mmCIF file of C-alpha atoms in Angstrom:
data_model
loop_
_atom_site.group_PDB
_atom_site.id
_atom_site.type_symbol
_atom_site.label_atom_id
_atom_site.label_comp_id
_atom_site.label_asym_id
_atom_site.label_seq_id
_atom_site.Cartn_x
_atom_site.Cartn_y
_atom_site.Cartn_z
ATOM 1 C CA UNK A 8 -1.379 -4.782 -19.093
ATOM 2 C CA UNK A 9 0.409 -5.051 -16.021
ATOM 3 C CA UNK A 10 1.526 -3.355 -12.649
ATOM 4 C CA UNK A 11 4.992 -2.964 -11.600
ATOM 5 C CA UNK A 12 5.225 -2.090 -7.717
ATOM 6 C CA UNK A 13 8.264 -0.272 -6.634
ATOM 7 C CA UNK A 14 9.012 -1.266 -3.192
ATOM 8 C CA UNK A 15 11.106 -1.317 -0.117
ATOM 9 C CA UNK A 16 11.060 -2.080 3.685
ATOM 10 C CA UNK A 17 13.585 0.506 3.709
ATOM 11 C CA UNK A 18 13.907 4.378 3.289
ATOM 12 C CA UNK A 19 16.630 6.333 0.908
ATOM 13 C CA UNK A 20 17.389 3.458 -1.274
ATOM 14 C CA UNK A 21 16.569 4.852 -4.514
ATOM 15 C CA UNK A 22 12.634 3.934 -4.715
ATOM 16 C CA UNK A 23 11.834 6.935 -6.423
ATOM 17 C CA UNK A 24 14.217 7.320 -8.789
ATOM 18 C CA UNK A 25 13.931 4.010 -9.808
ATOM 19 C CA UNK A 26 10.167 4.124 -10.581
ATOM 20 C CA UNK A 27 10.737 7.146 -12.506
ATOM 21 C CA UNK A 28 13.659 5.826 -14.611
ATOM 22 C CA UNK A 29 11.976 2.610 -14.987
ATOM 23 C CA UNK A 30 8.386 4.455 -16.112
ATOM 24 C CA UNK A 31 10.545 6.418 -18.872
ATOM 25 C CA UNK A 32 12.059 3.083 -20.520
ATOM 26 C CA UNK A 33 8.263 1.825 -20.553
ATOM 27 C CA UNK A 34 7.125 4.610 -22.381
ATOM 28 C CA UNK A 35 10.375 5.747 -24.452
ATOM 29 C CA UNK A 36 11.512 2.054 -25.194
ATOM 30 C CA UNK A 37 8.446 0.047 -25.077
ATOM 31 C CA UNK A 38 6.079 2.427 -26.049
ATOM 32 C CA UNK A 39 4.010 1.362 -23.345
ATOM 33 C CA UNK A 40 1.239 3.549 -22.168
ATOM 34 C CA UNK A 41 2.443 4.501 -18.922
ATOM 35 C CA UNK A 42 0.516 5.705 -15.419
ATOM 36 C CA UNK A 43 3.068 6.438 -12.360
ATOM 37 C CA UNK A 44 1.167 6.352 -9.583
ATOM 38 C CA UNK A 45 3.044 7.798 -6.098
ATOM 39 C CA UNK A 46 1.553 6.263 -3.057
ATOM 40 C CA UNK A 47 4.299 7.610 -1.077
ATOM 41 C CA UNK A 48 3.005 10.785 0.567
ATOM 42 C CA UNK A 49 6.844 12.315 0.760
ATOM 43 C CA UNK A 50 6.098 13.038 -3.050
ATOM 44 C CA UNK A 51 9.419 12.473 -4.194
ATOM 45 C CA UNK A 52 8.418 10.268 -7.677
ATOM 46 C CA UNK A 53 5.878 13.419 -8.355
ATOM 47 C CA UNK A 54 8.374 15.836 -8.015
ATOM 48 C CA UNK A 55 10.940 14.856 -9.972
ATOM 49 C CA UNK A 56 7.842 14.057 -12.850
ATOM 50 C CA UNK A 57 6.952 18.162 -11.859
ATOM 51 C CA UNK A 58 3.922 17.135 -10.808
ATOM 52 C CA UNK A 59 1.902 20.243 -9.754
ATOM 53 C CA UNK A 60 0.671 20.185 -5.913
ATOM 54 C CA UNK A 61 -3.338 19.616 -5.127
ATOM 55 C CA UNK A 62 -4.846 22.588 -4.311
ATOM 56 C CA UNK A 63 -6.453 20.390 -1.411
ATOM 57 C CA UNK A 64 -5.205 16.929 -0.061
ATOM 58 C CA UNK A 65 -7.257 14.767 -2.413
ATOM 59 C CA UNK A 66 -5.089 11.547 -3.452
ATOM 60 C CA UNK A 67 -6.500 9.745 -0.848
ATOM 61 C CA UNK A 68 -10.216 11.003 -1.472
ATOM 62 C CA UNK A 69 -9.456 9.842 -4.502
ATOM 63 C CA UNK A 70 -9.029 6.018 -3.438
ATOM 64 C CA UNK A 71 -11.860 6.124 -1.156
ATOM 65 C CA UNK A 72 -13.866 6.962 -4.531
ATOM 66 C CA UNK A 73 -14.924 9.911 -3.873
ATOM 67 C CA UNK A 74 -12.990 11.621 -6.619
ATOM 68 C CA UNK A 75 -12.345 10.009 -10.152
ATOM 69 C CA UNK A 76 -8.898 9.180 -11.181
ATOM 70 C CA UNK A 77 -9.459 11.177 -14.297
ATOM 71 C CA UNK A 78 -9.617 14.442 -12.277
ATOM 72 C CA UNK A 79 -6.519 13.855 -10.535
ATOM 73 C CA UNK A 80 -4.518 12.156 -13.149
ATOM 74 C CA UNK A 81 -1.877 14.510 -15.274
ATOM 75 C CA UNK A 82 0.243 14.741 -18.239
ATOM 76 C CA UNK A 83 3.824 14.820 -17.618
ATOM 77 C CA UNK A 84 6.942 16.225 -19.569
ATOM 78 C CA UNK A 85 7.395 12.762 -20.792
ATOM 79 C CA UNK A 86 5.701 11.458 -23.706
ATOM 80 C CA UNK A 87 2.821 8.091 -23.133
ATOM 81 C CA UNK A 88 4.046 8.959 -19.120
ATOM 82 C CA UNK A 89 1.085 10.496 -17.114
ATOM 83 C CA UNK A 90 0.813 10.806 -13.443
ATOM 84 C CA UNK A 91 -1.137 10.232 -10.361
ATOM 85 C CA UNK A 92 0.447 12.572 -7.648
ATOM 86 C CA UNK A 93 0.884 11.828 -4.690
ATOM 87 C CA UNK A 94 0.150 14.360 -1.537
ATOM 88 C CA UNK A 95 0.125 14.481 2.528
ATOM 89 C CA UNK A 96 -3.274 12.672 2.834
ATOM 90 C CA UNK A 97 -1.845 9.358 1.912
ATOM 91 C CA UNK A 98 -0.108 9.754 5.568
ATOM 92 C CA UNK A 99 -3.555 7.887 6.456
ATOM 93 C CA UNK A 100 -3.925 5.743 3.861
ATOM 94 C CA UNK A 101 -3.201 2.438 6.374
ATOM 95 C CA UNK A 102 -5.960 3.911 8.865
ATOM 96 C CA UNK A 103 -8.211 4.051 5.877
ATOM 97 C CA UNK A 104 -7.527 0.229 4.242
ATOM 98 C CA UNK A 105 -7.669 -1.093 8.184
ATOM 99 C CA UNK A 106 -10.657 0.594 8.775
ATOM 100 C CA UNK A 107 -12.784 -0.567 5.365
ATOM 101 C CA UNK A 108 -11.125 -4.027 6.002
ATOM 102 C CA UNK A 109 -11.445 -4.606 2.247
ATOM 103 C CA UNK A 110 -8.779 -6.944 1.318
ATOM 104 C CA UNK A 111 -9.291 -6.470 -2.528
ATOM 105 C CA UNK A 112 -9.903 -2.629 -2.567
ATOM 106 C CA UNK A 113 -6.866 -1.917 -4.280
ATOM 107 C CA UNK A 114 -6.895 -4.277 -6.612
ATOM 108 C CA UNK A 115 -10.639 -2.613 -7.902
ATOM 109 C CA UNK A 116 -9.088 0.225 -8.243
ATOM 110 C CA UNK A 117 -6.022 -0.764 -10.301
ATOM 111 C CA UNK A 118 -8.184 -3.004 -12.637
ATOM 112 C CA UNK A 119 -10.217 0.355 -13.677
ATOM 113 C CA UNK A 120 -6.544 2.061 -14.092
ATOM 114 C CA UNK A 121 -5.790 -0.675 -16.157
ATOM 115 C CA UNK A 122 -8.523 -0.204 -18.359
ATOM 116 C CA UNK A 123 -6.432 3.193 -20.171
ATOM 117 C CA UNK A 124 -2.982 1.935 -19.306
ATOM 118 C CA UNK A 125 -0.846 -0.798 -20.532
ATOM 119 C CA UNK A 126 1.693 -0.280 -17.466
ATOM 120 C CA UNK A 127 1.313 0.811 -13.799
ATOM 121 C CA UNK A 128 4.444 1.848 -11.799
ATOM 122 C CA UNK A 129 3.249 2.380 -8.091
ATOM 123 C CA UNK A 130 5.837 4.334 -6.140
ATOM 124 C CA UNK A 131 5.023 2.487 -2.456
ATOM 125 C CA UNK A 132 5.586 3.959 0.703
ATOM 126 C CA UNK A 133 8.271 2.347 2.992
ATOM 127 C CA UNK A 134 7.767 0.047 5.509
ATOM 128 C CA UNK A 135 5.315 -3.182 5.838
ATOM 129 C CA UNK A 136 1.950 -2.019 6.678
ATOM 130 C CA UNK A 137 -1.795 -2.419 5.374
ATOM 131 C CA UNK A 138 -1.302 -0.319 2.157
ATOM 132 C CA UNK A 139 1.840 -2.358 0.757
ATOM 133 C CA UNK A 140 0.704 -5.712 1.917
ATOM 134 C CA UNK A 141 -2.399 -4.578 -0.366
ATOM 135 C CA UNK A 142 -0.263 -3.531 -2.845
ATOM 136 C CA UNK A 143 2.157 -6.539 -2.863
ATOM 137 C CA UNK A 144 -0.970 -9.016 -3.380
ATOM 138 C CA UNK A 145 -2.080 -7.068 -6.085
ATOM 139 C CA UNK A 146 0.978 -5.901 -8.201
ATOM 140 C CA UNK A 147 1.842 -8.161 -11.006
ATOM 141 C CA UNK A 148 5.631 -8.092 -10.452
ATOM 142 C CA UNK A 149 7.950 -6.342 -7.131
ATOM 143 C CA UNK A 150 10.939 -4.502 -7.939
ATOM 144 C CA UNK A 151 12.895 -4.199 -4.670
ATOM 145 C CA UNK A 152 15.611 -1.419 -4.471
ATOM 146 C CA UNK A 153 17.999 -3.022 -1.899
ATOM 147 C CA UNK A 154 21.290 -1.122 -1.175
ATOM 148 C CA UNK A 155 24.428 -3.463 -0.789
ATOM 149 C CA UNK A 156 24.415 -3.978 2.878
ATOM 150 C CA UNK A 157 23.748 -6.834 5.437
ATOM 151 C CA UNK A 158 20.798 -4.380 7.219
ATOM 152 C CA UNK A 159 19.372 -3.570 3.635
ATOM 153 C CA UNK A 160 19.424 -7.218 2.544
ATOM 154 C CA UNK A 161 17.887 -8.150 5.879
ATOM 155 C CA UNK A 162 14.929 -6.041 5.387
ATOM 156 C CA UNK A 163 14.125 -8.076 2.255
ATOM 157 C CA UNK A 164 14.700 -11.036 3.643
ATOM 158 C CA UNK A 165 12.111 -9.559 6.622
ATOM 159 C CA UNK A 166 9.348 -9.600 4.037
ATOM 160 C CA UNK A 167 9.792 -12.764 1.831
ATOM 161 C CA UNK A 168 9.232 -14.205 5.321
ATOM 162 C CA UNK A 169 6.377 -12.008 6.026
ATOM 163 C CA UNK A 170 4.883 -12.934 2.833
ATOM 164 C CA UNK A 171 5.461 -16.706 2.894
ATOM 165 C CA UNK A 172 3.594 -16.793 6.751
ATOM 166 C CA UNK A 173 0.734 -15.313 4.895
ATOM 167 C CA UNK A 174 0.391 -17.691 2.685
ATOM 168 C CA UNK A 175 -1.680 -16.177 0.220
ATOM 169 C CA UNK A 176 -0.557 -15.546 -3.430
ATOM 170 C CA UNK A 177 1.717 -12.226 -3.779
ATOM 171 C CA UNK A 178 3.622 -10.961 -6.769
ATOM 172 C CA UNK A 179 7.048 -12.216 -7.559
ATOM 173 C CA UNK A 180 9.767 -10.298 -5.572
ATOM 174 C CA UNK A 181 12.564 -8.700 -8.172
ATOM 175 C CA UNK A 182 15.987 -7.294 -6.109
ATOM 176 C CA UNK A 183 17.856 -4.704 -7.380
ATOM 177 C CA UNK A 184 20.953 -3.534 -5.730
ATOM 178 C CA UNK A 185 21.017 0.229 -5.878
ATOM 179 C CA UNK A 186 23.966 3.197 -5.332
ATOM 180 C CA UNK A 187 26.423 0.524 -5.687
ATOM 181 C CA UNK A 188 30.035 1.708 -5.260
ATOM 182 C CA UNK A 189 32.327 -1.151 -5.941
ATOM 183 C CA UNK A 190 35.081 0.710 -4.101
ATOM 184 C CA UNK A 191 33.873 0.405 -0.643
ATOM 185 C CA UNK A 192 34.173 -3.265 0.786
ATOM 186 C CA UNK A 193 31.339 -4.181 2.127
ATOM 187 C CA UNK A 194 29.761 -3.358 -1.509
ATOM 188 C CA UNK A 195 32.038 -5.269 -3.086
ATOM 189 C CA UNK A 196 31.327 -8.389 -0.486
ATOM 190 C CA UNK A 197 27.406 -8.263 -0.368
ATOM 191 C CA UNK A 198 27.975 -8.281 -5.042
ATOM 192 C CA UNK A 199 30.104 -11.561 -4.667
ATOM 193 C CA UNK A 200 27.448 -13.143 -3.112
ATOM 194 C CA UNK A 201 24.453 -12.205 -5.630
ATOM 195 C CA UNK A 202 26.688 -12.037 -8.481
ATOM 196 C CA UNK A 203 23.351 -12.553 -10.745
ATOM 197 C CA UNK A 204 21.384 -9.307 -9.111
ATOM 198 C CA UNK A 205 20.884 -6.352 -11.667
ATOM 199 C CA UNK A 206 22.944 -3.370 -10.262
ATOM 200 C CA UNK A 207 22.449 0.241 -10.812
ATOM 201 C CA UNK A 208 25.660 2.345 -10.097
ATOM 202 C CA UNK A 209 26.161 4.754 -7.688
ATOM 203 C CA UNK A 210 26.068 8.383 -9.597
ATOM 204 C CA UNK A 211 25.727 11.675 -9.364
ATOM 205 C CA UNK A 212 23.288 11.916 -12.419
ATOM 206 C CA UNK A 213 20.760 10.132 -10.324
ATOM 207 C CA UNK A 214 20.952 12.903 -8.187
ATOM 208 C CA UNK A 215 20.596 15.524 -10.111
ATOM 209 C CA UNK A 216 17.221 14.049 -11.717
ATOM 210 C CA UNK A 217 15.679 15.866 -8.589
ATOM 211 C CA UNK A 218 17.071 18.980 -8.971
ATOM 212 C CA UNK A 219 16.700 19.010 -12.394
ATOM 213 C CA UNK A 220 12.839 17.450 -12.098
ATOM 214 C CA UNK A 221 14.283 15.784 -15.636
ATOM 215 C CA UNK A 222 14.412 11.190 -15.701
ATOM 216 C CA UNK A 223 17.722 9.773 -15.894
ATOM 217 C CA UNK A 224 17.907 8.590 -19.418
ATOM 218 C CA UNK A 225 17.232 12.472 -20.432
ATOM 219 C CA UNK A 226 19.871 13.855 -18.583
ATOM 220 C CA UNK A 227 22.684 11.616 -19.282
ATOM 221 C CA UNK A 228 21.275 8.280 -21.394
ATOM 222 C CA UNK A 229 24.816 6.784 -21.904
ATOM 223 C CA UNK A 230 25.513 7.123 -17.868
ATOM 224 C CA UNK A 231 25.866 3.619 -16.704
ATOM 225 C CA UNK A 232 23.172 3.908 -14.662
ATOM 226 C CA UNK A 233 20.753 4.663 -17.150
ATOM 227 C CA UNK A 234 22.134 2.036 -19.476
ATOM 228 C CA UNK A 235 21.480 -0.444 -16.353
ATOM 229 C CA UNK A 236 17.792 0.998 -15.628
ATOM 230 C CA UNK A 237 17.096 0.165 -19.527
ATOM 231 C CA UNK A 238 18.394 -3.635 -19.481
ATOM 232 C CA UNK A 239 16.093 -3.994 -16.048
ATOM 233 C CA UNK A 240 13.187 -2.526 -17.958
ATOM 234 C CA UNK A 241 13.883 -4.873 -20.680
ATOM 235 C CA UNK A 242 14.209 -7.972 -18.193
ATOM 236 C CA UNK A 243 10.727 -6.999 -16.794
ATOM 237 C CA UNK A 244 8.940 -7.227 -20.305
ATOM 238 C CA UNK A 245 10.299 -9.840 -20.826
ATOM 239 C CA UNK A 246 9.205 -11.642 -17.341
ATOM 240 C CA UNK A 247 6.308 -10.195 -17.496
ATOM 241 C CA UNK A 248 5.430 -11.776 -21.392
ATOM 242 C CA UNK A 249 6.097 -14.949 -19.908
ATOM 243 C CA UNK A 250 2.688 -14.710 -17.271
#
């Protein structure tokens, strides 16, 4: 069993899209029992998955224990995939942790998850802040969607530091360049110099997994960016059999 944070400093580099593709090789290829839990309260992992909207705002009623998991969590399109939706309530979520200044809370919760899942892919919210420092101390491995700039680099590079000041065990940190288009320069520069990162191509079927609310490997499974998401997933097993 094992979590599988999908993370980023940075907005619009592919998070969701990459949780999603990466939750349907689990499932599909690994036959993995498979929970995608969106903690980002744009939504974007949940509606691609066609995730129906709460009647109220309850994902974040539903961390504070006041609603079961098994209430909230769905069935999705995909087989073994189910989902934990995300809605706009989580826009508090860092008030919330800050406030019950319980380091460990999330990692209760995902041991209970555990408990009917052999992988968790949490979809995290942007940005460095009490609910992805929680999550990043509690995930078992970080996939980091960085796009092929200096600025998108840097903004790892701002929270290895981060996490080394703290110095407090966190979850290995995983980069993957994402939209890479080896015709612009400055792609083509920032490759050369992490020649051994995975890369995912730039490509219009990634796009049209939102429009389509369909995963990648669906809609076009010989794309080369689909055939890249599936040798990542297979990487992470096999990381994550060596714990």
């Amino acid at each position: 069993m094992a979590t599988i944070a999908i993370y980023s400093m940075k907005g619009g580099v592919g998070k969701s899209c990459t949780a999603v593709s990466l939750a349907w090789n689990s499932a599909i290829q690994s036959s993995r029992r498979t929970l995608v839990w969106d903690l980002d309260p744009q939504g974007a992992a949940s509606f691609i998955l066609n995730g129906d909207r709460h009647k109220k705002d309850r994902a974040r009623a539903m961390i504070a224990g006041d609603i079961k998991p098994a209430k909230l969590i769905k069935p999705t399109t995909i087989e073994n995939v189910d989902l934990l939706a995300a809605d706009v309530s989580l826009r508090g979520l860092d008030r919330f942790f800050f406030d019950l200044n319980k380091k460990k809370y999330m990692g209760k919760i995902l041991r209970e998850l555990k408990k009917d899942y052999d992988r968790i892919i949490l979809d995290c919210p942007p940005g460095l802040t009490e609910t992805s420092e929680q999550i990043l101390r509690n995930a078992d491995l970080v996939i980091v969607p960085v796009i092929p700039s200096p600025l998108s680099e840097r903004a790892l590079t701002d929270v290895q530091t981060f996490l080394d000041s703290r110095r407090r065990k966190h979850a290995p940190l995983l980069p993957v360049y994402t939209m890479v288009d080896r015709r612009r320069t400055i792609h083509k520069e920032t490759l050369a110099k992490k020649p051994k990162w995975p890369t995912i191509p730039m490509s219009s079927d990634v796009e049209r997994m939102t429009r389509l609310k369909k995963p990648l490997s669906e809609l076009a499974p010989r794309s080369p960016a689909a055939v890249a998401y599936a040798k990542i997933w297979r990487g992470i097993e096999k990381k994550l059999s060596k714990r």
